[in-house]
Amino acid sequence: MKLRLILTLLIPFLTLYVNAQDSDTEEVEEVVVVGSQIKGATITDALPVTVISTEEIEGFGVDSGDDLISNLAEMGTNQFNQGDFNGGYNANRGDVGSFNLRNVGTGNTLTLLNGRRIVPAAGYHTETIGGSLVPVQSVNSNVLPVYGLERIEILRDGASAVYGSDAVAGVINTVLKKDFDGFSMRIRGIAYDHFAAEDAKVSIQWGRNFDDGSNLSIYLDTYDRGHIDGIEDPKWMMGDARNLYSEQLGAFADTSWRNLSAQSKYAQFYVGNGSNVFSLYRPDDPYCQSGSATNLFTSPIQDNVCLYDASSIRTENRANYPMEGMMRRGDLERHNMLAYYNTTLDNGVEASTEIGWYQSSGFRQHYPGAFLNPGSANRRGQGTQSIRVPSTNYYFNQWVRADGTKFVDAEDDFLWIRFLRFTQPRYYNHERETWRFTQAFAGSTGNWDWDTGIVFSEATSLMANGNRVGLLELEAALAKDDPSAYNPFCAGVNCNEEQILKTIYRENTSSMSLIDFKMSNAEFFEMPQLSGGTAPAGALFGIEVRTEEMSDKRDPNIDGTIDWTNNLGASWPYVSNISNSSPSPNTSGERTVTSYFGELQVPLDDRLVVQAALRGDQFTDVGNSLVGKFAMGWDISDYVKLRGSVSTAFAAPNLIFINEGLVARSNTRTDAVYEYFANVSGNPIADPEYQLQRVAQGNPDLKPEESENLSWGFVLEPVEDLLVTVDRWRITKENTLGLFGENNHMLLDLLIRLEGGPSECVGNPLVVRTQFTADEYTAGWPTNLCPAGQVQRIDDIYVNLDTRVIEGTDTTVQYRLDTDVGRFNFKLVNVHYNKYEQQAGGDIDRLIEAGRPGGLLDGVSVPDGFANLIERNGNFSDKWTMNASWRLNDWEVLLSGNKVSGFYETGNTDPDGNFWYLPSMTRLNFTLGYKFDFEGYDARVRFGVLNVEDERAPLADEFWFFSWNDVHNDYGRNYYLEFRLQGN
């Protein structure tokens, strides 16, 4: 419907105003600029650079920078994706995608637009580094107007010596189309095989060459994306994978595949300060039909549930998030605009102005909220968000036995909520905006070419999170003694929730200002050649001053302005006033970086050229850094070239690492002490896995991450238009920023306790535990272990961890063939990872040694995040990208595809200890295009099928939709119809 409406409105306009012009056959000279800043440098031919052309971009059939980046073989996992839960209030929600070259991690890829930095996205996400989740920042890939790109250049080599911080894995330079002359409008509609969503996109390019030689080019994109509900696919909504995939699961078919939540509207309660549990059940449940004189309670004003003395949770009573209203992806509107003006001034100086604007807004609905630290942590109110139902609650006082005895008289006059889920689905509205202004000048003075520019850019994000529950409001509503009270026993009927619901906000800003000046001389001096004679050597010297700022402003209910205190006496910054949301302070930070850099390009012979670069960066917050690079290219013959490089690179800690205040986060983890107790005692109700708090804060003493990069390879051109490249590479990254991690801290706590025996009652001082309670849950406590309560929180701090090593091989095959039956193009890129290892040291080595057979930790969980991680948990060993095309006269066929190899999911094992395996996934795309005369005007129509074979994401034991969404796309086959008109 959207596409028909757009076509109806725009085609008459186009017919009146468009003059035909065919630019498809124009040959554009490819000039790669990434890799060296020396004007006219030839060393770029010897560097491992991948160029993604406009033709290849169109072959992918994508509509956003996020989708485009995910298709590239050089990219690793994308943890900023919108294919899963997209995080809670503290996550970087909305229309945002990341860059993760070589899978080194977000924040290790420098991203440029027309050769200059792009501002990071407002806000941050979290990734697992070391043993826990840490904040990471990235440029938002969706700020790029896909239809306005001329090419993408990917330097697959450490380049901090040339470009500065963050270029550990390499550099991505996005080059816009310049000097566009004419008018082009493209209209696209997208539909899906399996879902009702419809997407539409309109792209406009306009440019004009003026009489004075200047040019103005403007690119506009408007994208309207429909939402997809979680209930639109049987796999997403099944709740328990065993229902549909029991045969495929085989020996793996255990309750870990039951992605249903015990926290549901059928609540459970602890009675007073005891450990007895009462639960809500449906009226037809055997408990409700039992007629028990002592265990059964009913309410005269409620007939939809009964309250019974039991803790068992019926499968049908568990919460299924898609069935509770959760969207798989939300509605989205996105607008991109870039304007580029270049001219030559009267004095011969070239001037260029670039103005960019990006804006997106959208809505996504989640499932109803619950509480942090559910389950056994709430016995006696020991949890982070333990909520008490007081004796005054009107609905509490309605529960009676068959003889009329009230619950409050027979059992106790207050309850602690064990499990409960509210009824109104949470949602968020998001708005993102990014502005960019660049003014550059370039000219020549004698033999020197100079280039200077300024960049001002700011990204903002505003999130409104609705249907959140305020804890102060909840406690007040629970205390009411009339029918207006909140009813925790409602099971979805007449709950009176409106009085406790709130909308909370989060506002983020990221800004960057930059000024640089570079001078290069392609004939700086004459270099004696090995074969005799001399040849000119090039040089560049430059300075850059950059200021970065960020702010993260939280809602008063989150930042402690509105403070709630839990039963343990903890208040902000350990708890917030919002159910199921951790507290966070307002955070802001800024730094100024002054960089001095130089580069030499030296020909040693007419077939041998080397590059040497040196860069020093002075940070106002993390000290100084000095890095260098040496690269070589050797044309052995007209058909064979060898190339290699060695460099040092660095990535400064992002501003969150440095400036963030104390932050408490609740996560479900396995308590090693209670795991050991459960193994030794055999207590069937021991509860080693529960939700606990991890507390971390910024560390101003952090050092920049440093790396040593090594790359070597060859280029073959055995016949005309056939190109084969193979490059082997290795990145050794030291001082990796991360956290020791909750599980590792608890393992260390257990090890210290076991080493010290029953008199060791402190353990790891960073693990803060509640008082031990002797009851049925702790019956059989080992005599060699000092009694210990459950973990209340773990105090952690951002630190520089040990070394990370990543090795791999890149292979590219590219061929072009012109024949009488058409022009053929083919390109295949493969990135193979040989190693992905986070090396261990210090206490981690100690834990690993203790975990060996016969060691003190034999039989409990192994340390997290320290090992060879290849083919583990999303770290695939291979990724391929393919592009092919055929064109003849007015017809064209485009083929593209990508493949990701399989990997193991270590969180799911069979009885023999084998990990669950996710097989490889391949997506193939097909586009058929035809150019024709439209009433005297040039036109083109394309029909595309993306994911021709309707490949779905492999089954994964992941809580969100049973797929590994950082790696796999699970939307199946979709189609697009595109119509384009263009002219002068």
mmCIF file of C-alpha atoms in Angstrom, residues 578-704:
data_model
loop_
_atom_site.group_PDB
_atom_site.id
_atom_site.type_symbol
_atom_site.label_atom_id
_atom_site.label_comp_id
_atom_site.label_asym_id
_atom_site.label_seq_id
_atom_site.Cartn_x
_atom_site.Cartn_y
_atom_site.Cartn_z
ATOM 1 C CA ILE A 578 12.061 1.510 38.874
ATOM 2 C CA SER A 579 11.179 -2.149 38.899
ATOM 3 C CA ASN A 580 13.574 -4.286 36.831
ATOM 4 C CA SER A 581 15.941 -1.372 36.160
ATOM 5 C CA SER A 582 19.354 -0.958 37.712
ATOM 6 C CA PRO A 583 20.430 2.473 38.970
ATOM 7 C CA SER A 584 22.780 4.654 36.962
ATOM 8 C CA PRO A 585 24.313 8.057 37.646
ATOM 9 C CA ASN A 586 24.378 10.889 35.180
ATOM 10 C CA THR A 587 27.709 10.643 33.386
ATOM 11 C CA SER A 588 29.625 13.159 31.356
ATOM 12 C CA GLY A 589 33.148 13.435 30.126
ATOM 13 C CA GLU A 590 35.374 15.117 27.622
ATOM 14 C CA ARG A 591 38.896 14.905 26.323
ATOM 15 C CA THR A 592 41.116 16.748 23.917
ATOM 16 C CA VAL A 593 43.574 14.856 21.767
ATOM 17 C CA THR A 594 46.496 16.575 20.065
ATOM 18 C CA SER A 595 48.188 14.477 17.402
ATOM 19 C CA TYR A 596 51.421 14.946 15.480
ATOM 20 C CA PHE A 597 52.078 12.589 12.620
ATOM 21 C CA GLY A 598 54.413 11.994 9.761
ATOM 22 C CA GLU A 599 54.617 9.567 6.876
ATOM 23 C CA LEU A 600 57.204 8.616 4.287
ATOM 24 C CA GLN A 601 56.746 6.741 1.033
ATOM 25 C CA VAL A 602 60.143 5.589 -0.209
ATOM 26 C CA PRO A 603 60.759 3.739 -3.483
ATOM 27 C CA LEU A 604 63.761 1.434 -3.109
ATOM 28 C CA ASP A 605 63.422 0.371 -6.714
ATOM 29 C CA ASP A 606 60.898 0.807 -9.492
ATOM 30 C CA ARG A 607 59.184 -2.351 -8.188
ATOM 31 C CA LEU A 608 59.794 -1.982 -4.451
ATOM 32 C CA VAL A 609 58.212 0.711 -2.285
ATOM 33 C CA VAL A 610 58.001 1.077 1.480
ATOM 34 C CA GLN A 611 55.887 3.162 3.827
ATOM 35 C CA ALA A 612 56.961 4.389 7.250
ATOM 36 C CA ALA A 613 54.637 6.291 9.562
ATOM 37 C CA LEU A 614 54.887 7.662 13.094
ATOM 38 C CA ARG A 615 52.192 9.284 15.209
ATOM 39 C CA GLY A 616 52.149 10.731 18.694
ATOM 40 C CA ASP A 617 48.881 11.437 20.518
ATOM 41 C CA GLN A 618 48.558 13.504 23.677
ATOM 42 C CA PHE A 619 45.343 12.873 25.648
ATOM 43 C CA THR A 620 44.164 15.153 28.394
ATOM 44 C CA ASP A 621 42.845 12.204 30.420
ATOM 45 C CA VAL A 622 44.830 9.002 29.689
ATOM 46 C CA GLY A 623 48.369 10.166 28.958
ATOM 47 C CA ASN A 624 50.289 9.882 25.709
ATOM 48 C CA SER A 625 50.769 7.310 23.011
ATOM 49 C CA LEU A 626 53.389 6.828 20.298
ATOM 50 C CA VAL A 627 52.865 4.296 17.513
ATOM 51 C CA GLY A 628 54.516 3.478 14.225
ATOM 52 C CA LYS A 629 54.052 1.505 11.051
ATOM 53 C CA PHE A 630 56.255 0.025 8.365
ATOM 54 C CA ALA A 631 54.751 -1.412 5.156
ATOM 55 C CA MET A 632 56.256 -2.773 1.955
ATOM 56 C CA GLY A 633 55.063 -3.623 -1.522
ATOM 57 C CA TRP A 634 57.215 -5.550 -4.009
ATOM 58 C CA ASP A 635 56.170 -6.104 -7.616
ATOM 59 C CA ILE A 636 58.086 -9.293 -8.325
ATOM 60 C CA SER A 637 56.676 -9.299 -11.836
ATOM 61 C CA ASP A 638 53.752 -7.875 -13.752
ATOM 62 C CA TYR A 639 51.698 -10.733 -12.347
ATOM 63 C CA VAL A 640 52.866 -11.150 -8.767
ATOM 64 C CA LYS A 641 53.155 -8.667 -5.907
ATOM 65 C CA LEU A 642 54.237 -9.308 -2.324
ATOM 66 C CA ARG A 643 53.119 -7.030 0.470
ATOM 67 C CA GLY A 644 53.456 -6.869 4.209
ATOM 68 C CA SER A 645 53.369 -4.563 7.167
ATOM 69 C CA VAL A 646 54.146 -4.380 10.844
ATOM 70 C CA SER A 647 52.668 -1.732 13.088
ATOM 71 C CA THR A 648 51.691 -0.759 16.566
ATOM 72 C CA ALA A 649 48.214 0.571 17.243
ATOM 73 C CA PHE A 650 46.165 1.758 20.181
ATOM 74 C CA ALA A 651 42.631 2.411 21.319
ATOM 75 C CA ALA A 652 42.080 4.896 24.121
ATOM 76 C CA PRO A 653 39.544 3.948 26.803
ATOM 77 C CA ASN A 654 36.200 5.406 25.831
ATOM 78 C CA LEU A 655 34.832 8.219 27.940
ATOM 79 C CA ILE A 656 32.461 5.890 29.812
ATOM 80 C CA PHE A 657 35.350 3.733 31.029
ATOM 81 C CA ILE A 658 37.004 6.811 32.485
ATOM 82 C CA ASN A 659 34.116 8.888 33.798
ATOM 83 C CA GLU A 660 31.272 6.564 34.771
ATOM 84 C CA GLY A 661 30.245 6.659 38.417
ATOM 85 C CA LEU A 662 29.327 3.647 40.501
ATOM 86 C CA VAL A 663 26.956 1.467 38.492
ATOM 87 C CA ALA A 664 25.099 -1.589 39.799
ATOM 88 C CA ARG A 665 23.805 -4.159 37.334
ATOM 89 C CA SER A 666 21.725 -7.259 38.083
ATOM 90 C CA ASN A 667 22.499 -10.437 36.159
ATOM 91 C CA THR A 668 21.715 -14.113 36.617
ATOM 92 C CA ARG A 669 24.920 -15.962 37.493
ATOM 93 C CA THR A 670 25.997 -19.290 39.000
ATOM 94 C CA ASP A 671 27.304 -18.906 42.555
ATOM 95 C CA ALA A 672 30.338 -21.209 42.729
ATOM 96 C CA VAL A 673 29.994 -21.645 46.522
ATOM 97 C CA TYR A 674 26.407 -22.827 46.215
ATOM 98 C CA GLU A 675 27.244 -24.919 43.150
ATOM 99 C CA TYR A 676 29.909 -26.703 45.216
ATOM 100 C CA PHE A 677 27.424 -27.106 48.080
ATOM 101 C CA ALA A 678 24.787 -28.564 45.729
ATOM 102 C CA ASN A 679 27.297 -31.030 44.245
ATOM 103 C CA VAL A 680 28.518 -32.225 47.646
ATOM 104 C CA SER A 681 25.217 -32.291 49.529
ATOM 105 C CA GLY A 682 22.899 -33.454 46.783
ATOM 106 C CA ASN A 683 20.260 -31.080 48.187
ATOM 107 C CA PRO A 684 17.593 -31.052 45.439
ATOM 108 C CA ILE A 685 16.368 -27.538 46.221
ATOM 109 C CA ALA A 686 19.782 -25.885 46.515
ATOM 110 C CA ASP A 687 19.729 -22.823 44.291
ATOM 111 C CA PRO A 688 23.183 -21.989 42.866
ATOM 112 C CA GLU A 689 21.864 -19.948 39.914
ATOM 113 C CA TYR A 690 20.150 -16.708 40.776
ATOM 114 C CA GLN A 691 20.198 -12.989 40.082
ATOM 115 C CA LEU A 692 22.804 -10.853 41.821
ATOM 116 C CA GLN A 693 24.391 -7.437 41.503
ATOM 117 C CA ARG A 694 27.667 -6.510 39.883
ATOM 118 C CA VAL A 695 28.948 -3.084 40.883
ATOM 119 C CA ALA A 696 31.531 -1.329 38.723
ATOM 120 C CA GLN A 697 32.745 2.198 38.172
ATOM 121 C CA GLY A 698 34.996 4.222 35.933
ATOM 122 C CA ASN A 699 38.738 4.081 36.384
ATOM 123 C CA PRO A 700 40.774 7.206 35.536
ATOM 124 C CA ASP A 701 44.005 5.177 35.794
ATOM 125 C CA LEU A 702 43.250 2.996 32.774
ATOM 126 C CA LYS A 703 45.853 2.725 30.036
ATOM 127 C CA PRO A 704 45.075 2.712 26.306
#
